[in-house]
Amino acid sequence: MSYGTARCNANGVVVNRNFDIEWEEGTDDPSSLMYRGPASESEPEMRLLLAWFLIHVSHMLSTLTLMARRMRSGGMGQRRALYFMNLISLLTPMWQLSPQS
């Protein structure tokens, strides 16, 4: 098994290309190492990952917020704090979709 085929699931899809964000950057060619699948989030691995993420996202948001505040106030650097604040802003819309919200 080559490295390229090891990256594919049983359907021949490279799962890290199957996510909805930047899905268009993959290819429709099933023989390609960039094969994204027939549709975004079409693969069972991706759906499982997204379901887990939506269940746990509110906890992740509170943890990231706390980390960013501690970094900013503890002298860990504005750059790291900004990274976490940007991550929080990306996750917040997903939290609003979460079944726990």
Tab-separated table of N, CA, C and O in Angstrom:
chain	number	residue	atom	x	y	z
A	1	MET	N	0.853	-1.186	0.000
A	1	MET	CA	0.000	0.000	0.000
A	1	MET	C	0.891	1.238	0.000
A	1	MET	O	1.776	1.374	0.822
A	2	SER	N	0.661	2.126	-0.906
A	2	SER	CA	1.452	3.352	-0.966
A	2	SER	C	0.874	4.384	-0.007
A	2	SER	O	-0.237	4.254	0.497
A	3	TYR	N	1.664	5.425	0.244
A	3	TYR	CA	1.213	6.498	1.135
A	3	TYR	C	-0.084	7.110	0.627
A	3	TYR	O	-0.988	7.391	1.392
A	4	GLY	N	-0.187	7.299	-0.678
A	4	GLY	CA	-1.380	7.914	-1.255
A	4	GLY	C	-2.644	7.116	-0.996
A	4	GLY	O	-3.675	7.662	-0.639
A	5	THR	N	-2.573	5.798	-1.174
A	5	THR	CA	-3.765	4.983	-0.931
A	5	THR	C	-4.047	4.843	0.552
A	5	THR	O	-5.177	4.624	0.944
A	6	ALA	N	-3.014	4.978	1.386
A	6	ALA	CA	-3.222	4.902	2.838
A	6	ALA	C	-4.025	6.091	3.339
A	6	ALA	O	-4.661	6.016	4.382
A	7	ARG	N	-4.039	7.182	2.615
A	7	ARG	CA	-4.780	8.373	3.013
A	7	ARG	C	-6.255	8.279	2.658
A	7	ARG	O	-7.054	9.098	3.081
A	8	CYS	N	-6.629	7.300	1.872
A	8	CYS	CA	-8.005	7.166	1.391
A	8	CYS	C	-8.804	6.227	2.287
A	8	CYS	O	-8.266	5.294	2.861
A	9	ASN	N	-10.100	6.478	2.366
A	9	ASN	CA	-10.967	5.542	3.083
A	9	ASN	C	-11.388	4.418	2.132
A	9	ASN	O	-10.901	4.312	1.011
A	10	ALA	N	-12.311	3.571	2.560
A	10	ALA	CA	-12.740	2.422	1.752
A	10	ALA	C	-13.401	2.849	0.436
A	10	ALA	O	-13.434	2.077	-0.524
A	11	ASN	N	-13.915	4.069	0.370
A	11	ASN	CA	-14.540	4.578	-0.849
A	11	ASN	C	-13.545	5.275	-1.767
A	11	ASN	O	-13.936	5.832	-2.790
A	12	GLY	N	-12.258	5.300	-1.366
A	12	GLY	CA	-11.237	5.962	-2.169
A	12	GLY	C	-11.192	7.461	-1.977
A	12	GLY	O	-10.551	8.170	-2.736
A	13	VAL	N	-11.875	7.962	-0.950
A	13	VAL	CA	-11.947	9.405	-0.691
A	13	VAL	C	-10.864	9.787	0.316
A	13	VAL	O	-10.686	9.128	1.338
A	14	VAL	N	-10.149	10.868	0.026
A	14	VAL	CA	-9.215	11.437	0.991
A	14	VAL	C	-10.074	12.253	1.959
A	14	VAL	O	-10.598	13.311	1.597
A	15	VAL	N	-10.236	11.736	3.169
A	15	VAL	CA	-11.226	12.300	4.093
A	15	VAL	C	-10.913	13.747	4.459
A	15	VAL	O	-11.826	14.555	4.635
A	16	ASN	N	-9.638	14.118	4.553
A	16	ASN	CA	-9.342	15.515	4.889
A	16	ASN	C	-9.682	16.476	3.746
A	16	ASN	O	-9.642	17.679	3.913
A	17	ARG	N	-10.059	15.957	2.590
A	17	ARG	CA	-10.561	16.785	1.480
A	17	ARG	C	-12.087	16.782	1.432
A	17	ARG	O	-12.683	17.444	0.595
A	18	ASN	N	-12.733	16.049	2.324
A	18	ASN	CA	-14.184	15.877	2.283
A	18	ASN	C	-14.927	16.882	3.165
A	18	ASN	O	-16.136	16.943	3.156
A	19	PHE	N	-14.192	17.698	3.900
A	19	PHE	CA	-14.811	18.692	4.765
A	19	PHE	C	-15.435	19.797	3.919
A	19	PHE	O	-14.976	20.097	2.824
A	20	ASP	N	-16.486	20.413	4.412
A	20	ASP	CA	-17.226	21.424	3.664
A	20	ASP	C	-16.370	22.644	3.318
A	20	ASP	O	-16.495	23.193	2.228
A	21	ILE	N	-15.505	23.048	4.224
A	21	ILE	CA	-14.665	24.218	3.986
A	21	ILE	C	-13.593	23.858	2.958
A	21	ILE	O	-12.893	22.873	3.106
A	22	GLU	N	-13.500	24.635	1.917
A	22	GLU	CA	-12.547	24.459	0.825
A	22	GLU	C	-12.705	23.112	0.107
A	22	GLU	O	-11.758	22.589	-0.458
A	23	TRP	N	-13.905	22.559	0.124
A	23	TRP	CA	-14.171	21.289	-0.555
A	23	TRP	C	-13.872	21.397	-2.051
A	23	TRP	O	-13.387	20.452	-2.668
A	24	GLU	N	-14.093	22.567	-2.614
A	24	GLU	CA	-13.885	22.777	-4.039
A	24	GLU	C	-12.427	22.609	-4.430
A	24	GLU	O	-12.122	22.401	-5.601
A	25	GLU	N	-11.492	22.695	-3.471
A	25	GLU	CA	-10.069	22.588	-3.797
A	25	GLU	C	-9.648	21.156	-4.116
A	25	GLU	O	-8.579	20.942	-4.658
A	26	GLY	N	-10.456	20.174	-3.766
A	26	GLY	CA	-10.156	18.789	-4.126
A	26	GLY	C	-10.519	18.552	-5.581
A	26	GLY	O	-10.834	19.475	-6.332
A	27	THR	N	-10.504	17.293	-5.999
A	27	THR	CA	-10.819	16.980	-7.386
A	27	THR	C	-11.942	15.948	-7.466
A	27	THR	O	-12.178	15.212	-6.509
A	28	ASP	N	-12.616	15.905	-8.603
A	28	ASP	CA	-13.681	14.927	-8.858
A	28	ASP	C	-13.130	13.590	-9.334
A	28	ASP	O	-13.875	12.634	-9.479
A	29	ASP	N	-11.837	13.527	-9.596
A	29	ASP	CA	-11.212	12.339	-10.170
A	29	ASP	C	-10.922	11.299	-9.080
A	29	ASP	O	-10.027	11.513	-8.255
A	30	PRO	N	-11.636	10.169	-9.038
A	30	PRO	CA	-11.431	9.164	-7.997
A	30	PRO	C	-10.040	8.539	-7.994
A	30	PRO	O	-9.620	7.975	-6.992
A	31	SER	N	-9.299	8.655	-9.070
A	31	SER	CA	-7.952	8.093	-9.099
A	31	SER	C	-6.907	9.067	-8.561
A	31	SER	O	-5.735	8.718	-8.435
A	32	SER	N	-7.318	10.271	-8.226
A	32	SER	CA	-6.399	11.302	-7.749
A	32	SER	C	-6.162	11.193	-6.246
A	32	SER	O	-7.042	10.760	-5.490
A	33	LEU	N	-4.991	11.607	-5.814
A	33	LEU	CA	-4.684	11.673	-4.381
A	33	LEU	C	-5.382	12.848	-3.705
A	33	LEU	O	-5.256	13.033	-2.505
A	34	MET	N	-6.091	13.639	-4.466
A	34	MET	CA	-6.828	14.793	-3.944
A	34	MET	C	-8.338	14.581	-4.082
A	34	MET	O	-9.102	15.533	-4.009
A	35	TYR	N	-8.771	13.325	-4.289
A	35	TYR	CA	-10.202	13.059	-4.494
A	35	TYR	C	-10.989	13.441	-3.251
A	35	TYR	O	-10.764	12.940	-2.168
A	36	ARG	N	-11.934	14.342	-3.435
A	36	ARG	CA	-12.698	14.909	-2.328
A	36	ARG	C	-13.991	14.168	-2.023
A	36	ARG	O	-14.632	14.434	-1.023
A	37	GLY	N	-14.405	13.282	-2.901
A	37	GLY	CA	-15.661	12.570	-2.709
A	37	GLY	C	-16.764	13.174	-3.547
A	37	GLY	O	-16.609	14.244	-4.134
A	38	PRO	N	-17.927	12.517	-3.577
A	38	PRO	CA	-19.026	12.979	-4.431
A	38	PRO	C	-19.694	14.260	-3.931
A	38	PRO	O	-20.281	14.995	-4.704
A	39	ALA	N	-19.586	14.515	-2.635
A	39	ALA	CA	-20.173	15.727	-2.048
A	39	ALA	C	-19.437	16.043	-0.761
A	39	ALA	O	-18.817	15.168	-0.160
A	40	SER	N	-19.498	17.296	-0.329
A	40	SER	CA	-18.853	17.634	0.938
A	40	SER	C	-19.563	16.898	2.078
A	40	SER	O	-20.780	16.713	2.063
A	41	GLU	N	-18.753	16.440	3.023
A	41	GLU	CA	-19.248	15.726	4.205
A	41	GLU	C	-20.051	14.476	3.835
A	41	GLU	O	-20.967	14.075	4.543
A	42	SER	N	-19.671	13.842	2.718
A	42	SER	CA	-20.393	12.652	2.263
A	42	SER	C	-19.889	11.367	2.918
A	42	SER	O	-20.587	10.356	2.884
A	43	GLU	N	-18.727	11.411	3.513
A	43	GLU	CA	-18.115	10.192	4.033
A	43	GLU	C	-18.468	9.957	5.503
A	43	GLU	O	-18.591	10.902	6.276
A	44	PRO	N	-18.645	8.691	5.897
A	44	PRO	CA	-19.049	8.381	7.271
A	44	PRO	C	-18.043	8.879	8.307
A	44	PRO	O	-18.441	9.326	9.396
A	45	GLU	N	-16.753	8.851	7.979
A	45	GLU	CA	-15.747	9.341	8.927
A	45	GLU	C	-15.932	10.832	9.195
A	45	GLU	O	-15.815	11.288	10.331
A	46	MET	N	-16.228	11.574	8.144
A	46	MET	CA	-16.414	13.015	8.302
A	46	MET	C	-17.694	13.309	9.083
A	46	MET	O	-17.707	14.176	9.953
A	47	ARG	N	-18.755	12.578	8.808
A	47	ARG	CA	-20.008	12.798	9.542
A	47	ARG	C	-19.843	12.463	11.020
A	47	ARG	O	-20.372	13.160	11.888
A	48	LEU	N	-19.087	11.416	11.325
A	48	LEU	CA	-18.828	11.054	12.722
A	48	LEU	C	-18.014	12.135	13.419
A	48	LEU	O	-18.332	12.535	14.545
A	49	LEU	N	-16.984	12.633	12.759
A	49	LEU	CA	-16.164	13.698	13.323
A	49	LEU	C	-17.001	14.949	13.582
A	49	LEU	O	-16.906	15.569	14.646
A	50	LEU	N	-17.837	15.327	12.649
A	50	LEU	CA	-18.673	16.519	12.814
A	50	LEU	C	-19.698	16.329	13.932
A	50	LEU	O	-19.961	17.256	14.701
A	51	ALA	N	-20.269	15.138	14.045
A	51	ALA	CA	-21.226	14.882	15.129
A	51	ALA	C	-20.532	15.002	16.480
A	51	ALA	O	-21.057	15.629	17.406
A	52	TRP	N	-19.331	14.434	16.598
A	52	TRP	CA	-18.581	14.537	17.855
A	52	TRP	C	-18.271	16.002	18.161
A	52	TRP	O	-18.430	16.465	19.277
A	53	PHE	N	-17.833	16.715	17.130
A	53	PHE	CA	-17.473	18.113	17.307
A	53	PHE	C	-18.660	18.938	17.796
A	53	PHE	O	-18.538	19.733	18.718
A	54	LEU	N	-19.823	18.744	17.195
A	54	LEU	CA	-20.994	19.519	17.604
A	54	LEU	C	-21.423	19.204	19.038
A	54	LEU	O	-21.922	20.072	19.742
A	55	ILE	N	-21.205	17.988	19.481
A	55	ILE	CA	-21.538	17.630	20.859
A	55	ILE	C	-20.601	18.330	21.837
A	55	ILE	O	-21.016	18.798	22.895
A	56	HIS	N	-19.332	18.450	21.486
A	56	HIS	CA	-18.318	18.952	22.412
A	56	HIS	C	-17.904	20.397	22.174
A	56	HIS	O	-17.075	20.926	22.920
A	57	VAL	N	-18.459	21.052	21.199
A	57	VAL	CA	-17.982	22.383	20.826
A	57	VAL	C	-18.200	23.429	21.922
A	57	VAL	O	-17.351	24.302	22.113
A	58	SER	N	-19.255	23.369	22.680
A	58	SER	CA	-19.463	24.390	23.719
A	58	SER	C	-18.374	24.297	24.780
A	58	SER	O	-17.881	25.315	25.260
A	59	HIS	N	-17.967	23.074	25.139
A	59	HIS	CA	-16.868	22.918	26.094
A	59	HIS	C	-15.562	23.425	25.494
A	59	HIS	O	-14.766	24.082	26.177
A	60	MET	N	-15.340	23.137	24.232
A	60	MET	CA	-14.122	23.594	23.568
A	60	MET	C	-14.070	25.122	23.525
A	60	MET	O	-13.020	25.722	23.746
A	61	LEU	N	-15.194	25.756	23.262
A	61	LEU	CA	-15.230	27.217	23.206
A	61	LEU	C	-14.881	27.831	24.560
A	61	LEU	O	-14.110	28.776	24.635
A	62	SER	N	-15.445	27.285	25.627
A	62	SER	CA	-15.149	27.845	26.946
A	62	SER	C	-13.688	27.627	27.309
A	62	SER	O	-13.047	28.506	27.893
A	63	THR	N	-13.123	26.486	26.949
A	63	THR	CA	-11.709	26.216	27.224
A	63	THR	C	-10.815	27.154	26.430
A	63	THR	O	-9.863	27.731	26.964
A	64	LEU	N	-11.109	27.341	25.142
A	64	LEU	CA	-10.310	28.239	24.312
A	64	LEU	C	-10.407	29.679	24.785
A	64	LEU	O	-9.415	30.414	24.772
A	65	THR	N	-11.580	30.093	25.206
A	65	THR	CA	-11.754	31.453	25.716
A	65	THR	C	-10.903	31.663	26.957
A	65	THR	O	-10.213	32.678	27.099
A	66	LEU	N	-10.950	30.706	27.868
A	66	LEU	CA	-10.150	30.794	29.083
A	66	LEU	C	-8.657	30.825	28.749
A	66	LEU	O	-7.907	31.626	29.321
A	67	MET	N	-8.217	29.988	27.821
A	67	MET	CA	-6.806	29.973	27.420
A	67	MET	C	-6.387	31.313	26.840
A	67	MET	O	-5.316	31.837	27.162
A	68	ALA	N	-7.208	31.886	25.988
A	68	ALA	CA	-6.876	33.168	25.363
A	68	ALA	C	-6.792	34.272	26.409
A	68	ALA	O	-5.876	35.096	26.376
A	69	ARG	N	-7.702	34.272	27.361
A	69	ARG	CA	-7.668	35.303	28.416
A	69	ARG	C	-6.429	35.167	29.286
A	69	ARG	O	-5.807	36.154	29.650
A	70	ARG	N	-6.089	33.929	29.615
A	70	ARG	CA	-4.890	33.717	30.438
A	70	ARG	C	-3.623	34.104	29.679
A	70	ARG	O	-2.699	34.653	30.258
A	71	MET	N	-3.578	33.809	28.414
A	71	MET	CA	-2.405	34.177	27.614
A	71	MET	C	-2.248	35.681	27.544
A	71	MET	O	-1.150	36.209	27.672
A	72	ARG	N	-3.351	36.355	27.328
A	72	ARG	CA	-3.302	37.807	27.197
A	72	ARG	C	-2.898	38.455	28.511
A	72	ARG	O	-2.070	39.348	28.547
A	73	SER	N	-3.468	37.989	29.624
A	73	SER	CA	-3.170	38.608	30.913
A	73	SER	C	-1.877	38.086	31.522
A	73	SER	O	-1.271	38.750	32.343
A	74	GLY	N	-1.436	36.895	31.134
A	74	GLY	CA	-0.235	36.307	31.718
A	74	GLY	C	1.037	36.571	30.950
A	74	GLY	O	2.067	35.963	31.219
A	75	GLY	N	0.989	37.460	29.982
A	75	GLY	CA	2.182	37.792	29.226
A	75	GLY	C	2.617	36.716	28.237
A	75	GLY	O	3.773	36.663	27.851
A	76	MET	N	1.719	35.835	27.832
A	76	MET	CA	2.071	34.771	26.893
A	76	MET	C	2.167	35.288	25.461
A	76	MET	O	2.554	34.565	24.569
A	77	GLY	N	1.789	36.495	25.259
A	77	GLY	CA	1.925	37.071	23.929
A	77	GLY	C	0.585	37.316	23.255
A	77	GLY	O	-0.309	36.494	23.301
A	78	GLN	N	0.500	38.485	22.666
A	78	GLN	CA	-0.710	38.876	21.953
A	78	GLN	C	-0.963	37.982	20.752
A	78	GLN	O	-2.092	37.707	20.404
A	79	ARG	N	0.095	37.510	20.118
A	79	ARG	CA	-0.063	36.699	18.906
A	79	ARG	C	-0.781	35.384	19.212
A	79	ARG	O	-1.684	34.978	18.499
A	80	ARG	N	-0.370	34.711	20.294
A	80	ARG	CA	-1.027	33.460	20.669
A	80	ARG	C	-2.473	33.714	21.096
A	80	ARG	O	-3.367	32.954	20.749
A	81	ALA	N	-2.685	34.749	21.870
A	81	ALA	CA	-4.046	35.074	22.302
A	81	ALA	C	-4.922	35.374	21.086
A	81	ALA	O	-6.069	34.936	21.019
A	82	LEU	N	-4.373	36.108	20.132
A	82	LEU	CA	-5.121	36.438	18.913
A	82	LEU	C	-5.464	35.178	18.136
A	82	LEU	O	-6.569	35.039	17.611
A	83	TYR	N	-4.536	34.216	18.090
A	83	TYR	CA	-4.801	32.945	17.416
A	83	TYR	C	-6.021	32.262	18.027
A	83	TYR	O	-6.924	31.825	17.323
A	84	PHE	N	-6.060	32.175	19.358
A	84	PHE	CA	-7.178	31.513	20.015
A	84	PHE	C	-8.471	32.298	19.860
A	84	PHE	O	-9.539	31.722	19.701
A	85	MET	N	-8.393	33.632	19.884
A	85	MET	CA	-9.597	34.429	19.691
A	85	MET	C	-10.138	34.237	18.272
A	85	MET	O	-11.347	34.158	18.078
A	86	ASN	N	-9.262	34.124	17.289
A	86	ASN	CA	-9.714	33.860	15.918
A	86	ASN	C	-10.348	32.474	15.813
A	86	ASN	O	-11.364	32.301	15.139
A	87	LEU	N	-9.757	31.498	16.489
A	87	LEU	CA	-10.323	30.158	16.486
A	87	LEU	C	-11.709	30.164	17.122
A	87	LEU	O	-12.639	29.531	16.629
A	88	ILE	N	-11.861	30.899	18.203
A	88	ILE	CA	-13.156	31.005	18.877
A	88	ILE	C	-14.192	31.623	17.935
A	88	ILE	O	-15.325	31.160	17.849
A	89	SER	N	-13.794	32.662	17.201
A	89	SER	CA	-14.748	33.303	16.291
A	89	SER	C	-15.163	32.360	15.167
A	89	SER	O	-16.286	32.434	14.674
A	90	LEU	N	-14.266	31.450	14.770
A	90	LEU	CA	-14.634	30.465	13.752
A	90	LEU	C	-15.570	29.399	14.308
A	90	LEU	O	-16.448	28.903	13.619
A	91	LEU	N	-15.377	29.033	15.580
A	91	LEU	CA	-16.169	27.969	16.179
A	91	LEU	C	-17.549	28.440	16.650
A	91	LEU	O	-18.473	27.649	16.729
A	92	THR	N	-17.693	29.697	16.954
A	92	THR	CA	-18.944	30.202	17.522
A	92	THR	C	-20.159	29.908	16.651
A	92	THR	O	-21.175	29.447	17.165
A	93	PRO	N	-20.118	30.108	15.331
A	93	PRO	CA	-21.304	29.755	14.536
A	93	PRO	C	-21.645	28.266	14.629
A	93	PRO	O	-22.818	27.892	14.622
A	94	MET	N	-20.638	27.405	14.768
A	94	MET	CA	-20.907	25.969	14.896
A	94	MET	C	-21.563	25.679	16.247
A	94	MET	O	-22.410	24.819	16.350
A	95	TRP	N	-21.151	26.402	17.280
A	95	TRP	CA	-21.729	26.205	18.613
A	95	TRP	C	-23.227	26.523	18.570
A	95	TRP	O	-24.038	25.866	19.194
A	96	GLN	N	-23.584	27.508	17.805
A	96	GLN	CA	-24.983	27.890	17.707
A	96	GLN	C	-25.813	26.802	17.017
A	96	GLN	O	-27.014	26.741	17.191
A	97	LEU	N	-25.174	25.940	16.244
A	97	LEU	CA	-25.877	24.821	15.599
A	97	LEU	C	-25.920	23.591	16.485
A	97	LEU	O	-26.627	22.643	16.206
A	98	SER	N	-25.118	23.612	17.566
A	98	SER	CA	-24.985	22.450	18.423
A	98	SER	C	-26.309	22.072	19.063
A	98	SER	O	-27.075	22.928	19.490
A	99	PRO	N	-26.605	20.756	19.188
A	99	PRO	CA	-27.856	20.327	19.822
A	99	PRO	C	-27.916	20.679	21.300
A	99	PRO	O	-28.976	20.688	21.885
A	100	GLN	N	-26.759	21.020	21.918
A	100	GLN	CA	-26.744	21.367	23.334
A	100	GLN	C	-26.987	22.835	23.576
A	100	GLN	O	-27.103	23.264	24.698
A	101	SER	N	-27.015	23.658	22.525
A	101	SER	CA	-27.151	25.087	22.726
A	101	SER	C	-28.565	25.477	23.117
A	101	SER	O	-29.511	24.769	22.955
